[in-house]
XYZ file of C-alpha atoms in Angstrom:
675
model
C -19.699 -36.692 17.246
C -21.014 -33.558 15.643
C -22.172 -32.533 12.194
C -20.885 -29.819 9.902
C -22.891 -28.319 7.034
C -20.746 -26.608 4.410
C -21.900 -24.330 1.632
C -19.702 -23.927 -1.441
C -20.434 -23.262 -5.107
C -24.115 -23.097 -4.173
C -24.051 -26.719 -3.020
C -24.109 -28.288 0.422
C -21.777 -30.829 1.962
C -22.734 -32.756 5.094
C -19.834 -34.035 7.191
C -20.166 -36.060 10.413
C -17.085 -36.132 12.631
C -15.461 -39.573 13.099
C -18.170 -41.388 11.172
C -16.527 -42.867 8.057
C -19.538 -44.968 7.072
C -21.786 -41.889 6.984
C -19.263 -39.716 5.092
C -18.327 -42.447 2.558
C -22.011 -42.663 1.538
C -21.598 -39.224 -0.079
C -18.625 -40.434 -2.210
C -16.410 -37.482 -1.232
C -12.931 -37.521 -2.734
C -10.232 -39.039 -0.537
C -7.004 -37.189 0.199
C -4.841 -38.661 -2.589
C -3.601 -36.152 -5.176
C -2.390 -36.534 -8.744
C -0.392 -33.888 -10.632
C 1.048 -36.215 -13.300
C -0.138 -36.018 -16.933
C 0.067 -39.718 -17.887
C -0.239 -43.254 -16.616
C 0.997 -46.511 -18.227
C -2.084 -46.822 -20.421
C -2.520 -43.193 -21.485
C 1.116 -42.258 -22.045
C 1.446 -43.491 -25.640
C -1.812 -42.072 -27.076
C -1.668 -38.769 -25.209
C 2.002 -38.173 -25.825
C 1.708 -38.984 -29.535
C -1.312 -36.658 -29.761
C 0.708 -33.843 -28.189
C 3.713 -34.476 -30.425
C 1.627 -34.544 -33.630
C 0.364 -31.077 -32.767
C 3.760 -30.026 -34.100
C 3.287 -29.381 -37.794
C 6.551 -31.016 -38.873
C 5.695 -34.249 -37.047
C 2.208 -34.262 -38.537
C 3.708 -33.601 -41.992
C 6.140 -36.498 -41.776
C 3.361 -38.827 -40.627
C 1.361 -37.699 -43.649
C 4.448 -38.250 -45.842
C 4.873 -41.767 -44.429
C 1.276 -42.579 -45.358
C 1.918 -41.263 -48.887
C 4.973 -43.495 -49.232
C 2.793 -46.516 -48.477
C 0.827 -45.850 -51.729
C 2.671 -47.666 -54.573
C 1.334 -45.414 -57.379
C 3.044 -42.277 -56.002
C 5.850 -43.597 -53.808
C 9.246 -42.791 -55.229
C 11.195 -43.530 -52.025
C 11.060 -46.431 -49.565
C 8.794 -45.777 -46.562
C 11.519 -46.422 -43.988
C 13.510 -43.332 -45.168
C 10.820 -41.267 -43.442
C 9.780 -43.729 -40.717
C 13.233 -44.096 -39.110
C 13.970 -40.378 -38.491
C 10.332 -39.750 -37.450
C 10.395 -42.617 -34.925
C 13.730 -41.330 -33.580
C 12.350 -37.829 -33.032
C 9.154 -39.119 -31.455
C 11.100 -41.552 -29.226
C 13.557 -38.882 -27.992
C 10.742 -36.480 -27.117
C 8.705 -39.293 -25.511
C 11.660 -40.289 -23.309
C 12.056 -36.652 -22.161
C 8.315 -36.297 -21.464
C 8.252 -39.655 -19.678
C 11.157 -38.592 -17.480
C 9.375 -35.322 -16.577
C 6.200 -37.207 -15.702
C 8.037 -39.880 -13.698
C 9.339 -37.048 -11.507
C 5.761 -35.850 -11.037
C 4.696 -39.377 -10.053
C 7.549 -39.529 -7.516
C 6.489 -36.200 -6.050
C 2.859 -37.370 -5.844
C 3.913 -40.622 -4.124
C 6.079 -38.720 -1.667
C 3.152 -36.422 -0.705
C 0.508 -39.182 -0.654
C 2.671 -41.421 1.557
C 3.331 -38.814 4.246
C 2.123 -39.945 7.654
C -0.317 -38.170 9.944
C -2.010 -39.010 13.256
C -5.719 -39.826 12.792
C -8.219 -40.356 15.594
C -9.662 -43.875 14.980
C -11.769 -45.768 17.545
C -10.788 -43.338 20.288
C -7.035 -43.512 19.799
C -4.469 -41.802 17.534
C -3.109 -44.017 14.747
C -0.578 -43.234 12.018
C -2.206 -43.136 8.599
C -0.961 -42.248 5.115
C -2.201 -38.918 3.734
C -3.885 -40.663 0.783
C -5.985 -42.811 3.180
C -7.331 -39.842 5.114
C -11.093 -39.418 4.559
C -13.482 -36.499 4.845
C -14.802 -36.410 8.421
C -11.597 -37.785 10.031
C -10.167 -35.897 13.025
C -6.405 -35.549 12.694
C -3.627 -34.212 14.892
C -0.907 -31.949 13.487
C 2.298 -30.920 15.230
C 4.625 -27.935 14.775
C 6.322 -27.571 11.377
C 4.086 -30.240 9.810
C 2.293 -29.521 6.525
C -1.493 -29.281 6.795
C -2.819 -32.600 5.419
C -6.126 -31.420 3.963
C -8.548 -28.523 4.341
C -9.390 -28.708 8.050
C -11.893 -27.198 10.447
C -9.754 -26.224 13.438
C -11.099 -27.832 16.635
C -8.414 -27.085 19.280
C -4.736 -26.299 19.679
C -2.003 -26.082 22.291
C -2.177 -22.272 22.302
C -4.422 -20.099 24.499
C -7.566 -18.997 22.612
C -6.953 -22.100 20.425
C -4.974 -19.954 17.984
C -2.635 -21.508 15.447
C 0.066 -19.945 13.336
C 0.552 -21.029 9.749
C 2.951 -20.230 6.933
C 0.896 -19.968 3.751
C 1.816 -20.897 0.170
C 2.056 -18.175 -2.434
C -0.611 -19.557 -4.789
C -3.725 -19.279 -2.664
C -6.280 -17.048 -4.349
C -9.168 -18.259 -2.198
C -12.857 -17.457 -1.985
C -14.823 -17.049 1.214
C -15.801 -20.088 3.262
C -19.156 -20.472 5.012
C -20.430 -23.338 7.115
C -22.544 -24.323 10.074
C -21.362 -26.439 13.012
C -24.037 -28.416 14.867
C -23.181 -29.656 18.395
C -25.851 -30.923 20.786
C -28.569 -29.289 18.743
C -26.873 -25.860 18.778
C -25.765 -24.214 15.504
C -22.597 -22.141 15.218
C -21.367 -20.169 12.204
C -18.064 -21.058 10.534
C -15.891 -18.819 8.362
C -12.344 -18.658 6.965
C -10.862 -17.922 10.406
C -11.759 -21.455 11.545
C -10.193 -23.195 8.535
C -6.663 -24.572 7.988
C -5.836 -25.021 4.284
C -3.791 -27.819 2.740
C -0.348 -26.637 1.719
C 0.185 -24.402 4.781
C 2.757 -25.282 7.437
C 1.964 -25.269 11.152
C 4.303 -22.827 12.953
C 4.967 -21.940 16.606
C 2.150 -24.275 17.740
C 2.938 -27.545 19.522
C -0.177 -29.364 18.286
C -3.693 -28.898 16.964
C -6.684 -31.064 16.101
C -8.742 -30.581 12.961
C -11.691 -32.121 11.161
C -11.118 -32.963 7.459
C -13.759 -31.184 5.380
C -12.157 -31.249 1.906
C -9.650 -33.861 0.757
C -7.243 -34.282 -2.165
C -8.610 -32.777 -5.388
C -11.377 -30.952 -3.513
C -8.949 -28.898 -1.403
C -8.649 -25.249 -2.238
C -4.963 -25.662 -3.084
C -5.678 -28.338 -5.717
C -8.765 -26.497 -6.983
C -6.563 -23.465 -7.673
C -3.599 -25.361 -9.158
C -5.313 -26.421 -12.423
C -4.313 -29.332 -14.631
C -0.801 -29.932 -15.940
C -0.868 -28.476 -19.422
C 1.229 -29.054 -22.540
C 3.154 -25.780 -22.670
C 4.100 -24.321 -26.037
C 6.925 -21.809 -25.984
C 7.533 -18.965 -28.432
C 10.184 -21.083 -30.151
C 7.607 -23.833 -30.714
C 5.243 -21.295 -32.279
C 8.081 -19.791 -34.334
C 9.122 -23.195 -35.683
C 5.528 -23.951 -36.609
C 5.318 -20.667 -38.508
C 8.646 -21.384 -40.255
C 7.468 -24.867 -41.192
C 4.214 -23.416 -42.567
C 6.214 -21.121 -44.855
C 8.353 -24.083 -45.895
C 5.184 -26.061 -46.616
C 3.953 -23.189 -48.752
C 7.235 -23.126 -50.649
C 7.237 -26.937 -51.045
C 3.655 -27.176 -52.296
C 4.221 -24.225 -54.666
C 7.196 -26.076 -56.222
C 5.225 -29.345 -56.391
C 2.246 -27.530 -57.990
C 4.477 -25.912 -60.667
C 6.162 -29.271 -61.401
C 2.762 -31.026 -61.541
C 1.502 -28.460 -64.098
C 4.703 -28.938 -66.093
C 4.083 -32.701 -65.945
C 0.531 -32.213 -67.265
C 1.736 -30.042 -70.178
C 4.482 -32.552 -71.047
C 2.054 -35.496 -70.857
C -0.335 -33.768 -73.282
C 2.336 -32.638 -75.767
C 5.055 -35.282 -75.537
C 3.887 -38.109 -73.267
C 1.709 -39.879 -75.814
C 4.817 -40.710 -77.857
C 6.266 -42.779 -74.979
C 3.127 -44.808 -74.320
C 4.269 -47.296 -76.976
C 7.034 -48.704 -74.777
C 5.900 -47.107 -71.448
C 2.180 -47.769 -71.440
C 0.029 -45.938 -68.840
C -1.916 -47.874 -66.193
C -5.477 -48.528 -67.069
C -7.682 -45.463 -66.479
C -4.767 -43.085 -65.998
C -4.940 -40.031 -68.235
C -2.803 -36.878 -68.294
C -4.816 -35.131 -65.573
C -4.631 -38.083 -63.135
C -0.942 -38.579 -63.946
C -0.328 -34.920 -63.061
C -2.210 -35.318 -59.767
C -0.202 -38.400 -58.819
C 3.062 -36.759 -59.798
C 2.228 -33.836 -57.472
C 2.353 -36.211 -54.451
C 5.443 -37.955 -55.847
C 7.240 -34.570 -55.899
C 6.104 -33.962 -52.279
C 7.870 -37.202 -51.329
C 10.979 -36.539 -53.429
C 11.384 -32.978 -52.096
C 10.600 -33.848 -48.439
C 14.161 -32.890 -47.436
C 13.040 -29.247 -47.719
C 11.146 -29.683 -44.412
C 13.813 -29.812 -41.669
C 12.828 -32.574 -39.266
C 16.367 -32.349 -37.874
C 15.493 -28.817 -36.639
C 13.270 -30.312 -33.938
C 15.956 -32.798 -32.917
C 18.554 -30.015 -32.651
C 16.217 -27.806 -30.609
C 15.420 -30.644 -28.187
C 19.144 -31.348 -27.664
C 19.823 -27.625 -27.070
C 16.930 -27.446 -24.585
C 18.286 -30.444 -22.678
C 21.764 -28.858 -22.554
C 20.367 -25.503 -21.350
C 18.450 -27.196 -18.547
C 21.712 -28.779 -17.336
C 23.438 -25.381 -17.509
C 20.754 -24.002 -15.167
C 21.269 -26.911 -12.745
C 25.042 -26.373 -12.804
C 24.944 -22.553 -12.442
C 26.993 -21.662 -9.346
C 25.512 -18.172 -9.172
C 22.061 -19.751 -8.743
C 23.258 -21.978 -5.864
C 22.139 -20.982 -2.348
C 24.832 -22.300 0.069
C 22.893 -21.425 3.236
C 20.337 -24.154 2.520
C 22.516 -26.191 0.125
C 19.932 -25.554 -2.631
C 20.938 -25.504 -6.314
C 18.666 -24.374 -9.122
C 16.615 -27.226 -10.529
C 15.111 -27.073 -14.021
C 12.097 -29.396 -13.860
C 11.347 -28.916 -17.562
C 13.759 -28.734 -20.487
C 11.954 -25.701 -21.931
C 12.542 -23.615 -18.787
C 15.294 -21.503 -20.346
C 13.157 -20.234 -23.217
C 10.098 -19.858 -20.955
C 12.184 -17.549 -18.740
C 13.312 -15.711 -21.829
C 9.696 -14.877 -22.673
C 9.100 -12.947 -19.433
C 8.188 -9.305 -20.067
C 6.601 -8.379 -16.743
C 7.296 -9.274 -13.105
C 4.638 -8.633 -10.453
C 6.115 -8.699 -6.966
C 5.036 -8.123 -3.391
C 7.322 -5.872 -1.347
C 7.246 -7.181 2.229
C 9.156 -10.445 2.583
C 10.018 -10.526 -1.135
C 12.143 -7.426 -1.622
C 12.543 -6.889 2.132
C 13.792 -9.167 4.918
C 10.429 -9.098 6.785
C 12.399 -8.439 9.967
C 10.924 -5.339 11.600
C 12.733 -2.996 14.036
C 11.103 -0.233 16.081
C 12.842 2.876 14.767
C 10.970 6.087 15.648
C 7.721 7.305 17.193
C 5.638 10.425 17.685
C 3.881 10.839 21.069
C 1.579 13.757 21.792
C 3.213 15.839 19.060
C 6.851 15.146 20.038
C 9.195 13.191 17.749
C 11.449 10.482 19.261
C 14.156 8.374 17.661
C 16.502 10.959 16.103
C 19.746 12.199 17.664
C 20.963 15.793 17.385
C 24.322 17.442 18.071
C 24.839 20.687 20.062
C 24.217 22.798 16.943
C 20.830 21.159 16.367
C 21.848 19.057 13.335
C 20.649 15.501 13.088
C 23.369 12.880 13.793
C 23.543 9.736 11.661
C 22.948 6.590 13.729
C 25.464 3.767 13.117
C 26.318 0.476 14.848
C 28.831 2.385 17.033
C 26.203 4.861 18.286
C 25.516 4.446 22.003
C 22.300 2.507 22.729
C 19.736 3.198 25.432
C 20.511 1.186 28.588
C 17.497 -0.983 29.535
C 19.272 -2.868 32.332
C 16.815 -1.393 34.885
C 14.120 -3.562 33.241
C 14.741 -7.225 34.047
C 12.206 -8.321 31.407
C 13.674 -6.209 28.583
C 14.705 -7.902 25.345
C 18.533 -7.722 25.142
C 18.389 -7.685 21.318
C 16.248 -4.529 21.191
C 18.176 -1.393 20.197
C 17.085 2.253 20.544
C 19.260 5.341 20.706
C 17.116 8.253 21.904
C 17.360 8.493 25.711
C 14.709 11.216 25.906
C 11.903 8.722 25.212
C 12.895 6.493 28.118
C 13.156 9.499 30.411
C 9.701 10.687 29.347
C 8.153 7.260 30.130
C 9.934 6.875 33.480
C 8.916 10.379 34.532
C 5.299 9.165 34.343
C 4.170 11.155 31.322
C 0.497 10.033 30.931
C 0.453 10.215 27.096
C 3.714 8.284 26.736
C 2.500 5.600 29.187
C -0.870 5.358 27.421
C 1.044 5.028 24.128
C 3.033 1.989 25.274
C 0.086 0.562 27.207
C -1.816 0.489 23.898
C 1.090 -1.322 22.194
C 1.148 -3.882 25.044
C -2.641 -4.542 24.830
C -3.748 -4.068 21.211
C -2.360 -7.072 19.325
C -2.766 -10.835 18.729
C 0.732 -11.801 19.928
C 1.139 -14.957 22.054
C 3.817 -15.001 24.822
C 6.030 -17.990 25.602
C 7.898 -18.039 28.908
C 9.759 -21.358 29.389
C 11.961 -19.884 32.117
C 11.118 -17.014 34.487
C 11.883 -13.732 32.734
C 12.825 -15.329 29.408
C 9.953 -14.084 27.250
C 9.490 -15.094 23.636
C 6.726 -13.589 21.518
C 4.944 -15.473 18.719
C 3.469 -12.891 16.359
C 1.253 -13.270 13.296
C 3.164 -10.406 11.672
C 6.652 -9.065 12.391
C 5.195 -5.530 12.724
C 3.220 -6.632 15.786
C 6.233 -8.401 17.261
C 8.403 -5.268 16.897
C 5.791 -2.989 18.528
C 5.068 -5.322 21.480
C 8.834 -5.741 22.014
C 9.230 -1.919 22.057
C 6.525 -1.636 24.706
C 8.262 -4.436 26.654
C 11.576 -2.567 26.761
C 10.023 0.751 27.735
C 8.390 -0.798 30.795
C 5.040 -2.156 29.554
C 5.709 -5.889 29.346
C 3.054 -8.170 27.854
C 3.233 -11.315 30.037
C 0.207 -13.530 29.355
C -3.279 -13.776 27.981
C -6.369 -15.899 28.406
C -9.625 -15.746 26.449
C -10.902 -13.189 29.016
C -7.780 -11.341 30.278
C -4.470 -9.745 29.303
C -1.719 -9.420 31.922
C 1.065 -6.845 31.570
C 3.830 -5.525 33.829
C 3.485 -1.709 33.951
C 6.750 -0.198 35.149
C 7.346 -3.223 37.383
C 3.753 -3.634 38.629
C 1.557 -6.544 37.519
C -1.756 -5.349 36.031
C -4.492 -7.636 34.665
C -7.013 -6.209 32.213
C -10.352 -7.816 31.408
C -10.591 -8.349 27.653
C -14.118 -7.387 26.599
C -13.805 -7.484 22.805
C -11.275 -7.791 19.982
C -12.124 -5.879 16.798
C -9.985 -7.759 14.247
C -7.709 -6.243 11.609
C -8.383 -6.952 7.959
C -7.419 -5.438 4.622
C -10.647 -3.468 4.376
C -10.702 -2.084 7.949
C -6.924 -1.441 8.025
C -7.095 -1.134 11.796
C -7.388 -3.263 14.935
C -8.991 -2.415 18.270
C -9.341 -4.010 21.691
C -11.781 -3.035 24.420
C -10.491 -3.677 27.960
C -11.620 -3.011 31.530
C -8.953 -1.574 33.824
C -8.616 -2.900 37.395
C -10.212 0.382 38.554
C -13.307 -0.433 36.500
C -12.845 2.043 33.647
C -13.318 0.726 30.109
C -11.112 1.844 27.237
C -10.958 1.140 23.501
C -7.402 1.059 22.122
C -7.026 1.305 18.329
C -4.082 1.229 15.935
C -4.140 1.365 12.134
C -3.353 3.273 8.934
C -3.186 7.036 9.321
C -5.927 7.824 6.778
C -8.330 5.370 8.460
C -7.669 6.532 12.042
C -7.760 10.239 11.120
C -11.325 9.824 9.780
C -12.394 8.605 13.220
C -10.664 11.171 15.485
C -12.449 13.619 17.758
C -12.529 17.245 16.592
C -10.332 18.248 19.528
C -7.359 16.447 17.929
C -7.004 18.736 14.863
C -3.880 20.576 16.050
C -2.149 17.407 17.256
C -3.131 15.647 13.992
C -1.327 18.326 11.935
C 1.932 17.921 13.931
C 1.684 14.109 13.821
C 1.088 14.219 10.054
C 4.367 16.130 9.618
C 6.148 13.402 11.579
C 4.449 10.664 9.534
C 5.567 12.308 6.281
C 9.119 12.445 7.639
C 9.006 8.750 8.544
C 7.578 7.864 5.144
C 10.369 9.828 3.471
C 12.840 7.586 5.322
C 11.064 4.489 3.959
C 9.556 3.462 7.313
C 6.253 1.637 7.879
C 3.858 3.727 9.994
C 0.839 3.180 12.204
C -1.317 5.705 14.094
C -2.485 5.018 17.682
C -5.640 6.333 19.358
C -7.875 5.521 22.339
C -11.274 6.285 23.791
C -12.955 5.856 27.180
C -16.347 4.072 27.161
C -19.448 4.425 29.381
C -20.728 1.377 31.289
C -24.367 1.606 30.102
C -23.452 1.964 26.450
C -20.917 -0.876 26.662
C -23.444 -3.297 28.145
C -25.872 -2.657 25.307
C -23.096 -2.764 22.633
C -21.739 -6.060 24.011
C -25.170 -7.678 23.736
C -25.551 -6.565 20.103
C -21.970 -7.744 19.400
C -22.747 -11.213 20.729
C -25.898 -11.473 18.609
C -24.024 -10.361 15.484
C -21.057 -12.722 16.048
C -23.347 -15.762 16.353
C -25.617 -14.824 13.455
C -25.687 -17.348 10.573
C -26.602 -14.752 7.925
C -25.077 -11.292 7.375
C -22.570 -11.827 10.196
C -19.710 -9.818 8.665
C -21.916 -6.858 7.681
C -23.487 -6.640 11.141
C -20.097 -6.770 12.873
C -18.704 -4.090 10.548
C -21.562 -1.780 11.463
C -20.923 -2.313 15.171
C -17.177 -1.683 14.746
C -17.861 1.539 12.786
C -20.234 2.701 15.507
C -17.826 2.293 18.425
C -14.566 3.286 16.651
C -15.296 7.008 16.397
C -14.498 10.176 18.383
C -11.077 8.697 19.195
C -8.304 10.633 20.930
C -4.984 10.648 19.109
C -1.964 9.341 21.022
C 0.738 9.301 18.336
C 2.373 7.195 15.640
C 4.964 4.436 15.294
C 7.598 3.889 12.604
C 9.272 0.495 12.019
C 11.987 -0.372 9.515
C 11.994 -3.380 7.180
C 15.396 -3.552 5.501
C 15.880 -4.661 1.900
C 17.259 -8.138 1.285
C 20.869 -8.424 0.107
C 21.291 -7.964 -3.615
C 17.816 -6.543 -4.351
C 18.976 -3.275 -6.000
C 21.494 -5.138 -8.191
C 18.853 -7.749 -9.195
C 16.315 -5.067 -10.153
C 19.001 -3.256 -12.167
C 19.739 -6.455 -14.107
C 16.040 -7.016 -14.775
C 15.719 -3.450 -16.045
C 18.713 -4.003 -18.347
C 16.888 -7.054 -19.761
C 13.948 -4.712 -20.562
C 11.682 -6.524 -18.047
C 8.988 -4.302 -16.565
C 8.700 -4.648 -12.769
C 5.553 -3.915 -10.765
C 5.715 -3.941 -6.946
C 2.632 -4.118 -4.740
C 2.797 -2.411 -1.330
C 0.380 -1.170 1.300
C 2.747 1.622 2.327
C 2.040 5.352 2.199
C 2.883 6.983 -1.128
C 6.001 8.723 0.285
C 7.262 5.420 1.774
C 6.627 3.632 -1.518
C 8.582 6.258 -3.474
C 11.505 6.126 -1.047
C 11.652 2.301 -1.200
C 11.411 2.549 -5.031
C 14.581 4.666 -5.154
C 16.490 2.616 -2.554
C 15.833 -0.683 -4.429
C 16.717 0.822 -7.870
C 13.186 0.457 -9.201
C 13.074 4.245 -9.515
C 16.305 5.894 -10.562
C 17.595 9.448 -10.566
C 18.115 9.361 -14.335
C 14.360 8.853 -14.887
C 13.182 12.190 -16.286
C 9.532 11.986 -15.331
C 8.291 9.972 -12.380
C 4.567 10.706 -12.025
C 1.725 9.570 -9.772
C -1.498 8.076 -11.084
C -4.048 8.842 -8.390
C -7.323 8.075 -10.212
C -9.866 5.474 -9.079
C -11.627 4.481 -12.296
C -10.361 3.071 -15.613
C -11.481 6.193 -17.503
C -9.810 8.584 -15.068
C -6.573 6.554 -15.180
C -6.652 6.707 -18.992
C -7.037 10.468 -18.894
C -4.162 10.883 -16.421
C -1.844 8.692 -18.508
C -2.721 10.667 -21.643
């Protein structure tokens, strides 16, 4: 057993592994979830409360109460009660059906099975019975049961690959793991979140630290709310105007009644005597409410019935729409709420990611620049660039038994440069074979399969593989590659991780000859800031190539390296170990160390990979534009790449008169540029 101390929202949570009695004493939430709005006891009061928020329903309830008063009732109470009950019943049935579907979904999730370590052996347990502190086993393609602290996996380095949900705006995670009296820092990299799917990993073990409603997924999902569409608001406004018209008429008639009672009414009291205590003023007041009852037909309760029927019909039209059916997965559209059609009609803006949403997220190595020379284009005898098609002859990699047969490249000069022993070209592909987080899988001799966290990495490592630098295996301390047919094992000294702030990744390795080298790849602007002064001329040529790649809509990375001295590396490694095990200020200390060592780099070149648009994207964006929907697309590409993709997907069009760039960094500067 071991203990985990978690800090979140300025509170602390103590979890002891495999000790249910200890963990239950803290009354942590179990792993059952609930997304439904009602239960058997709360349905009637809550649903009626929601329905009477509609003005017409509230009005007819008020009218029903008036009709129960004999002095002012001119119509029988059931003339209002029957249609009101019908409207309330129809809406209640619809709402109940929606919530029953939510209950079914909750039951399906809560009754999923997972392997839990109990009394030293794995037992199947329902998700809802999993408790904080349990150790569970997940297998490939299973959903992550709860928020887990990753303990071990089938992969080297205990890595796991997950497919994340789209709705995970998540804060940082900090914790402390205590084993045998030793404390170790925990962060987001050690956590598996509920809602993710385990991919490309046979199995993993994890400790449950947050369950059910406490998981980050459920904390971010919010409660199921009663949604009010624009049509609901419009009908309320219309009914308010009708109320105004109705009460104005009733007020005028009540005044007329008062005048008549004073001038003429006393004559009729002989054979139509007034009730005791009723004078002209009170008679006028009572007649006002009588007119409200008599003229109640002015308020259209049938409008709500008609709208509900139309909504129901529209939801079926969505379900039946053949153009919204996806035959590949046998998936039709499914309207889970009857108001979906009008909710979609209210959309004015769409915010979209580019990679994997507009594009296929399938990367192919397209071009590269090595030591100032551009590779990947083909030219005819007159020096004009030749368009590459499916019929264009591909480079023959049959000399390389470990080459990927699906890899396609058309420029023979690059292969010739590498095979001639060009040191820059070989260093270029050596970097691609070493600087990554890819995991190799070799079930049969020579049949390599790479598991990559991102398709960019997979494409670059595959390119290195085909050009003779084959990544074969890794352990926590080594990386083994085949360099032009020779097996070479590098000692892995440090991995400087990529993140969205650093925008680069580095590895530090020791060659078999004892030399130590830092290999770095990242965004051009970031790498250029860290290059040695001797690279200025090469940087200018490489920049021209990068701009050309960006103009073709390709994703680019810049590669650089640096040789390290033994004495400095020993001292840096010691400081790196201290920073990585620190409980406070760990990230800041590591960032400082990374900044210190990733400078005075020597430029090697740049890569360009292609991520093709998904089928139908330009046509879809054109239709959205015709519907006057404004589309925003988020991308991490260079500006030139972003513009090119914008035109190719129809987001930017040639008929747009002024396409301008807003390059400011503050709200005030942006305002000035727009003006």
